[in-house]
PDB file of C-alpha atoms in Angstrom:
ATOM      1  CA  MET A   1     140.264  16.729  10.257  1.00  0.00           C
ATOM      2  CA  SER A   2     139.080  16.130  13.831  1.00  0.00           C
ATOM      3  CA  SER A   3     135.498  16.302  14.982  1.00  0.00           C
ATOM      4  CA  ILE A   4     136.531  17.210  18.517  1.00  0.00           C
ATOM      5  CA  GLY A   5     136.502  20.919  17.754  1.00  0.00           C
ATOM      6  CA  LEU A   6     132.937  20.743  16.299  1.00  0.00           C
ATOM      7  CA  GLY A   7     131.386  19.270  19.421  1.00  0.00           C
ATOM      8  CA  TRP A   8     129.798  16.229  17.798  1.00  0.00           C
ATOM      9  CA  SER A   9     130.865  12.906  16.426  1.00  0.00           C
ATOM     10  CA  PRO A  10     129.487  11.878  13.016  1.00  0.00           C
ATOM     11  CA  ALA A  11     129.506   8.176  13.993  1.00  0.00           C
ATOM     12  CA  VAL A  12     127.289   8.808  17.022  1.00  0.00           C
ATOM     13  CA  SER A  13     124.798  11.094  15.280  1.00  0.00           C
ATOM     14  CA  ARG A  14     124.146   8.583  12.490  1.00  0.00           C
ATOM     15  CA  ARG A  15     123.236   5.764  14.893  1.00  0.00           C
ATOM     16  CA  THR A  16     121.023   7.588  17.354  1.00  0.00           C
ATOM     17  CA  SER A  17     118.078   9.874  17.028  1.00  0.00           C
ATOM     18  CA  SER A  18     116.490  12.316  19.408  1.00  0.00           C
ATOM     19  CA  SER A  19     113.657  11.281  21.684  1.00  0.00           C
ATOM     20  CA  THR A  20     111.328  13.521  19.647  1.00  0.00           C
ATOM     21  CA  ASP A  21     112.170  11.576  16.493  1.00  0.00           C
ATOM     22  CA  ARG A  22     111.626   8.253  18.267  1.00  0.00           C
ATOM     23  CA  THR A  23     108.290   9.443  19.636  1.00  0.00           C
ATOM     24  CA  ALA A  24     107.162  10.503  16.157  1.00  0.00           C
ATOM     25  CA  GLU A  25     108.369   7.216  14.662  1.00  0.00           C
ATOM     26  CA  GLY A  26     106.523   5.271  17.361  1.00  0.00           C
ATOM     27  CA  ALA A  27     103.349   7.261  16.773  1.00  0.00           C
ATOM     28  CA  VAL A  28     103.530   6.634  13.022  1.00  0.00           C
ATOM     29  CA  ILE A  29     104.025   2.918  13.647  1.00  0.00           C
ATOM     30  CA  MET A  30     101.028   2.866  16.023  1.00  0.00           C
ATOM     31  CA  ALA A  31      98.908   4.747  13.472  1.00  0.00           C
ATOM     32  CA  ALA A  32      99.965   2.309  10.741  1.00  0.00           C
ATOM     33  CA  LEU A  33      99.088  -0.675  12.956  1.00  0.00           C
ATOM     34  CA  ALA A  34      95.707   0.889  13.750  1.00  0.00           C
ATOM     35  CA  PHE A  35      95.105   1.362  10.012  1.00  0.00           C
ATOM     36  CA  VAL A  36      95.936  -2.282   9.286  1.00  0.00           C
ATOM     37  CA  ALA A  37      93.701  -3.469  12.153  1.00  0.00           C
ATOM     38  CA  GLY A  38      90.858  -1.257  10.883  1.00  0.00           C
ATOM     39  CA  LEU A  39      91.324  -2.601   7.362  1.00  0.00           C
ATOM     40  CA  ILE A  40      91.222  -6.217   8.546  1.00  0.00           C
ATOM     41  CA  MET A  41      88.119  -5.597  10.664  1.00  0.00           C
ATOM     42  CA  THR A  42      86.401  -3.751   7.810  1.00  0.00           C
ATOM     43  CA  PHE A  43      86.991  -6.646   5.408  1.00  0.00           C
ATOM     44  CA  HIS A  44      85.854  -9.147   8.047  1.00  0.00           C
ATOM     45  CA  PHE A  45      82.619  -7.301   8.836  1.00  0.00           C
ATOM     46  CA  VAL A  46      81.800  -6.613   5.176  1.00  0.00           C
ATOM     47  CA  ALA A  47      82.331 -10.301   4.365  1.00  0.00           C
ATOM     48  CA  SER A  48      80.208 -11.354   7.353  1.00  0.00           C
ATOM     49  CA  ALA A  49      77.379  -8.976   6.462  1.00  0.00           C
ATOM     50  CA  ALA A  50      77.394 -10.282   2.880  1.00  0.00           C
ATOM     51  CA  GLU A  51      76.809 -13.863   4.047  1.00  0.00           C
ATOM     52  CA  PRO A  52      73.227 -15.079   3.527  1.00  0.00           C
ATOM     53  CA  GLY A  53      73.000 -16.317   7.120  1.00  0.00           C
ATOM     54  CA  PHE A  54      73.915 -12.930   8.585  1.00  0.00           C
ATOM     55  CA  GLN A  55      70.362 -11.591   8.465  1.00  0.00           C
ATOM     56  CA  HIS A  56      69.025 -14.837   9.973  1.00  0.00           C
ATOM     57  CA  ILE A  57      71.449 -14.616  12.891  1.00  0.00           C
ATOM     58  CA  VAL A  58      70.476 -10.969  13.383  1.00  0.00           C
ATOM     59  CA  SER A  59      66.790 -12.003  13.404  1.00  0.00           C
ATOM     60  CA  MET A  60      67.418 -14.767  15.927  1.00  0.00           C
ATOM     61  CA  VAL A  61      69.377 -12.475  18.260  1.00  0.00           C
ATOM     62  CA  ASP A  62      66.757  -9.718  17.968  1.00  0.00           C
ATOM     63  CA  VAL A  63      63.889 -12.091  18.760  1.00  0.00           C
ATOM     64  CA  ASP A  64      65.729 -13.799  21.624  1.00  0.00           C
ATOM     65  CA  SER A  65      67.012 -10.591  23.180  1.00  0.00           C
ATOM     66  CA  GLY A  66      63.777  -8.687  22.635  1.00  0.00           C
ATOM     67  CA  THR A  67      65.533  -5.872  20.765  1.00  0.00           C
ATOM     68  CA  LYS A  68      65.696  -4.660  17.203  1.00  0.00           C
ATOM     69  CA  ASN A  69      69.212  -3.212  17.475  1.00  0.00           C
ATOM     70  CA  THR A  70      71.507  -6.063  16.450  1.00  0.00           C
ATOM     71  CA  CYS A  71      71.818  -4.993  12.813  1.00  0.00           C
ATOM     72  CA  LEU A  72      72.411  -1.397  13.912  1.00  0.00           C
ATOM     73  CA  TYR A  73      75.189  -2.574  16.244  1.00  0.00           C
ATOM     74  CA  ALA A  74      76.777  -4.625  13.466  1.00  0.00           C
ATOM     75  CA  TYR A  75      76.852  -1.606  11.160  1.00  0.00           C
ATOM     76  CA  ALA A  76      78.209   0.544  14.011  1.00  0.00           C
ATOM     77  CA  VAL A  77      81.143  -1.872  14.269  1.00  0.00           C
ATOM     78  CA  LEU A  78      81.718  -1.563  10.528  1.00  0.00           C
ATOM     79  CA  THR A  79      81.535   2.242  10.729  1.00  0.00           C
ATOM     80  CA  SER A  80      83.948   2.260  13.668  1.00  0.00           C
ATOM     81  CA  SER A  81      86.411   0.136  11.704  1.00  0.00           C
ATOM     82  CA  VAL A  82      86.312   2.571   8.782  1.00  0.00           C
ATOM     83  CA  ALA A  83      86.661   5.497  11.228  1.00  0.00           C
ATOM     84  CA  MET A  84      89.705   3.780  12.700  1.00  0.00           C
ATOM     85  CA  MET A  85      91.354   3.652   9.277  1.00  0.00           C
ATOM     86  CA  ALA A  86      90.481   7.277   8.525  1.00  0.00           C
ATOM     87  CA  SER A  87      91.728   8.507  11.887  1.00  0.00           C
ATOM     88  CA  SER A  88      95.001   6.636  11.353  1.00  0.00           C
ATOM     89  CA  VAL A  89      95.591   8.444   8.075  1.00  0.00           C
ATOM     90  CA  PHE A  90      94.652  11.718   9.775  1.00  0.00           C
ATOM     91  CA  GLY A  91      97.096  10.944  12.611  1.00  0.00           C
ATOM     92  CA  CYS A  92      99.968  10.100  10.251  1.00  0.00           C
ATOM     93  CA  ALA A  93      99.397  13.347   8.355  1.00  0.00           C
ATOM     94  CA  GLY A  94      99.420  15.309  11.626  1.00  0.00           C
ATOM     95  CA  ILE A  95     102.583  13.611  12.817  1.00  0.00           C
ATOM     96  CA  GLN A  96     104.369  14.255   9.532  1.00  0.00           C
ATOM     97  CA  ALA A  97     103.238  17.896   9.546  1.00  0.00           C
ATOM     98  CA  GLU A  98     104.286  18.164  13.211  1.00  0.00           C
ATOM     99  CA  SER A  99     100.946  19.759  14.015  1.00  0.00           C
ATOM    100  CA  LYS A 100     100.154  19.556  17.719  1.00  0.00           C
ATOM    101  CA  CYS A 101      96.488  20.334  17.077  1.00  0.00           C
ATOM    102  CA  VAL A 102      96.016  17.540  14.514  1.00  0.00           C
ATOM    103  CA  VAL A 103      97.948  15.047  16.644  1.00  0.00           C
ATOM    104  CA  SER A 104      95.800  15.986  19.676  1.00  0.00           C
ATOM    105  CA  ILE A 105      92.612  15.452  17.676  1.00  0.00           C
ATOM    106  CA  TRP A 106      93.953  12.133  16.416  1.00  0.00           C
ATOM    107  CA  PHE A 107      94.815  11.064  19.954  1.00  0.00           C
ATOM    108  CA  ALA A 108      91.279  11.988  21.148  1.00  0.00           C
ATOM    109  CA  LEU A 109      89.753  10.027  18.237  1.00  0.00           C
ATOM    110  CA  ALA A 110      91.987   7.045  18.995  1.00  0.00           C
ATOM    111  CA  LEU A 111      90.923   7.133  22.633  1.00  0.00           C
ATOM    112  CA  LEU A 112      87.241   7.375  21.682  1.00  0.00           C
ATOM    113  CA  LEU A 113      87.570   4.486  19.225  1.00  0.00           C
ATOM    114  CA  ALA A 114      89.391   2.416  21.855  1.00  0.00           C
ATOM    115  CA  LEU A 115      86.441   2.920  24.213  1.00  0.00           C
ATOM    116  CA  ILE A 116      83.978   2.019  21.453  1.00  0.00           C
ATOM    117  CA  PHE A 117      85.879  -1.174  20.632  1.00  0.00           C
ATOM    118  CA  LEU A 118      86.079  -2.049  24.327  1.00  0.00           C
ATOM    119  CA  TRP A 119      82.272  -1.701  24.549  1.00  0.00           C
ATOM    120  CA  ILE A 120      81.841  -3.746  21.346  1.00  0.00           C
ATOM    121  CA  SER A 121      84.040  -6.511  22.785  1.00  0.00           C
ATOM    122  CA  ALA A 122      82.063  -6.573  26.027  1.00  0.00           C
ATOM    123  CA  TYR A 123      78.742  -6.620  24.147  1.00  0.00           C
ATOM    124  CA  GLY A 124      79.982  -9.407  21.860  1.00  0.00           C
ATOM    125  CA  HIS A 125      81.094 -11.436  24.868  1.00  0.00           C
ATOM    126  CA  VAL A 126      77.693 -11.038  26.523  1.00  0.00           C
ATOM    127  CA  ILE A 127      75.872 -12.041  23.333  1.00  0.00           C
ATOM    128  CA  ASN A 128      78.198 -15.000  22.828  1.00  0.00           C
ATOM    129  CA  THR A 129      77.861 -16.333  26.373  1.00  0.00           C
ATOM    130  CA  THR A 130      74.176 -15.636  27.023  1.00  0.00           C
ATOM    131  CA  ILE A 131      72.402 -15.841  23.685  1.00  0.00           C
ATOM    132  CA  GLY A 132      74.848 -18.034  21.727  1.00  0.00           C
ATOM    133  CA  PRO A 133      73.904 -21.301  23.469  1.00  0.00           C
ATOM    134  CA  VAL A 134      70.203 -20.446  23.137  1.00  0.00           C
ATOM    135  CA  LEU A 135      70.624 -19.890  19.395  1.00  0.00           C
ATOM    136  CA  MET A 136      72.405 -23.235  19.024  1.00  0.00           C
ATOM    137  CA  ARG A 137      69.628 -25.069  20.907  1.00  0.00           C
ATOM    138  CA  GLN A 138      66.969 -23.337  18.835  1.00  0.00           C
ATOM    139  CA  GLN A 139      68.687 -24.231  15.582  1.00  0.00           C
ATOM    140  CA  GLU A 140      68.901 -27.863  16.702  1.00  0.00           C
ATOM    141  CA  GLU A 141      65.220 -27.833  17.700  1.00  0.00           C
ATOM    142  CA  PHE A 142      64.043 -26.111  14.530  1.00  0.00           C
ATOM    143  CA  CYS A 143      65.962 -28.561  12.335  1.00  0.00           C
ATOM    144  CA  ASN A 144      65.143 -31.739  14.302  1.00  0.00           C
ATOM    145  CA  GLY A 145      63.293 -34.166  12.006  1.00  0.00           C
ATOM    146  CA  THR A 146      60.004 -34.300  13.949  1.00  0.00           C
ATOM    147  CA  THR A 147      59.743 -30.693  15.075  1.00  0.00           C
ATOM    148  CA  HIS A 148      60.968 -29.446  11.716  1.00  0.00           C
ATOM    149  CA  HIS A 149      57.961 -31.004   9.971  1.00  0.00           C
ATOM    150  CA  ILE A 150      55.573 -29.713  12.630  1.00  0.00           C
ATOM    151  CA  TYR A 151      56.883 -26.181  12.222  1.00  0.00           C
ATOM    152  CA  TYR A 152      56.747 -26.460   8.432  1.00  0.00           C
ATOM    153  CA  THR A 153      53.076 -27.451   8.492  1.00  0.00           C
ATOM    154  CA  GLN A 154      52.131 -24.894  11.143  1.00  0.00           C
ATOM    155  CA  LEU A 155      53.856 -22.098   9.216  1.00  0.00           C
ATOM    156  CA  GLY A 156      52.110 -23.222   6.007  1.00  0.00           C
ATOM    157  CA  CYS A 157      55.356 -23.761   4.159  1.00  0.00           C
ATOM    158  CA  SER A 158      55.094 -25.430   0.783  1.00  0.00           C
ATOM    159  CA  VAL A 159      57.266 -28.441   0.147  1.00  0.00           C
ATOM    160  CA  ALA A 160      57.397 -29.478  -3.493  1.00  0.00           C
ATOM    161  CA  ASP A 161      58.325 -33.148  -3.208  1.00  0.00           C
ATOM    162  CA  GLU A 162      56.803 -34.239   0.099  1.00  0.00           C
ATOM    163  CA  GLN A 163      53.371 -34.504   1.520  1.00  0.00           C
ATOM    164  CA  LEU A 164      53.529 -33.416   5.153  1.00  0.00           C
ATOM    165  CA  GLU A 165      51.277 -34.984   7.727  1.00  0.00           C
ATOM    166  CA  GLU A 166      49.294 -32.807  10.063  1.00  0.00           C
ATOM    167  CA  PHE A 167      50.741 -32.827  13.560  1.00  0.00           C
ATOM    168  CA  GLU A 168      49.096 -31.478  16.651  1.00  0.00           C
ATOM    169  CA  CYS A 169      50.640 -28.275  17.928  1.00  0.00           C
ATOM    170  CA  ASN A 170      50.315 -27.516  21.666  1.00  0.00           C
ATOM    171  CA  ALA A 171      50.787 -24.096  23.332  1.00  0.00           C
ATOM    172  CA  GLN A 172      54.585 -24.410  23.445  1.00  0.00           C
ATOM    173  CA  CYS A 173      54.626 -25.375  19.766  1.00  0.00           C
ATOM    174  CA  ALA A 174      52.368 -22.397  18.923  1.00  0.00           C
ATOM    175  CA  ALA A 175      54.781 -20.080  20.766  1.00  0.00           C
ATOM    176  CA  ARG A 176      57.701 -21.496  18.755  1.00  0.00           C
ATOM    177  CA  VAL A 177      55.760 -21.048  15.504  1.00  0.00           C
ATOM    178  CA  ALA A 178      55.044 -17.419  16.443  1.00  0.00           C
ATOM    179  CA  MET A 179      58.769 -16.964  17.164  1.00  0.00           C
ATOM    180  CA  LEU A 180      59.662 -18.502  13.810  1.00  0.00           C
ATOM    181  CA  ARG A 181      57.272 -16.086  12.081  1.00  0.00           C
ATOM    182  CA  ARG A 182      59.039 -13.134  13.751  1.00  0.00           C
ATOM    183  CA  MET A 183      62.387 -14.560  12.636  1.00  0.00           C
ATOM    184  CA  GLY A 184      61.326 -14.818   8.998  1.00  0.00           C
ATOM    185  CA  GLY A 185      58.955 -17.789   8.737  1.00  0.00           C
ATOM    186  CA  CYS A 186      59.357 -20.409   6.037  1.00  0.00           C
ATOM    187  CA  GLU A 187      62.335 -18.760   4.344  1.00  0.00           C
ATOM    188  CA  PHE A 188      64.188 -18.543   7.664  1.00  0.00           C
ATOM    189  CA  LEU A 189      63.422 -22.178   8.500  1.00  0.00           C
ATOM    190  CA  ARG A 190      64.571 -23.387   5.053  1.00  0.00           C
ATOM    191  CA  ASP A 191      67.814 -21.424   5.248  1.00  0.00           C
ATOM    192  CA  ILE A 192      68.911 -22.505   8.722  1.00  0.00           C
ATOM    193  CA  CYS A 193      68.139 -26.177   8.178  1.00  0.00           C
TER     194      CYS A 193
END
């Protein structure tokens, strides 16, 4: 039996697909990749937030930047990562159902999340380049043998095994002690050193 009279060749139709099918397949692959990326970021941010030093870093950034928003921004990143996973599932369902409305909503959500992650990346870069070196210098200063003991005594921290000498604290030292109090005082100083 010849396929010439039918107008199609079975060998050709099995190897190729229409552009609509390829577009849908590509969209599903993109949605799946977005889901995986959201999952990885969610695990990363949950693990980071569970670290004991997370709150100390947040305190240092808040004090140095003069804001109280760092923790809020961190949880916004976590929420955005979860939203990315949810929107990917929503997008896959819309693609499979061939619903133009659902796919359009998914595309709008994906675009919005892309803008949010672009802003998060820019904010993270600014924090890393402007405040990061300051935080490293402060940690070195706070944990330096001489200044560490001065700050401990000025904060009134109790040390079980050592008797700390009284050191004189000038205006700059008093400003650092006030900063340490805003960052969490004795507990903060013990944890970072």
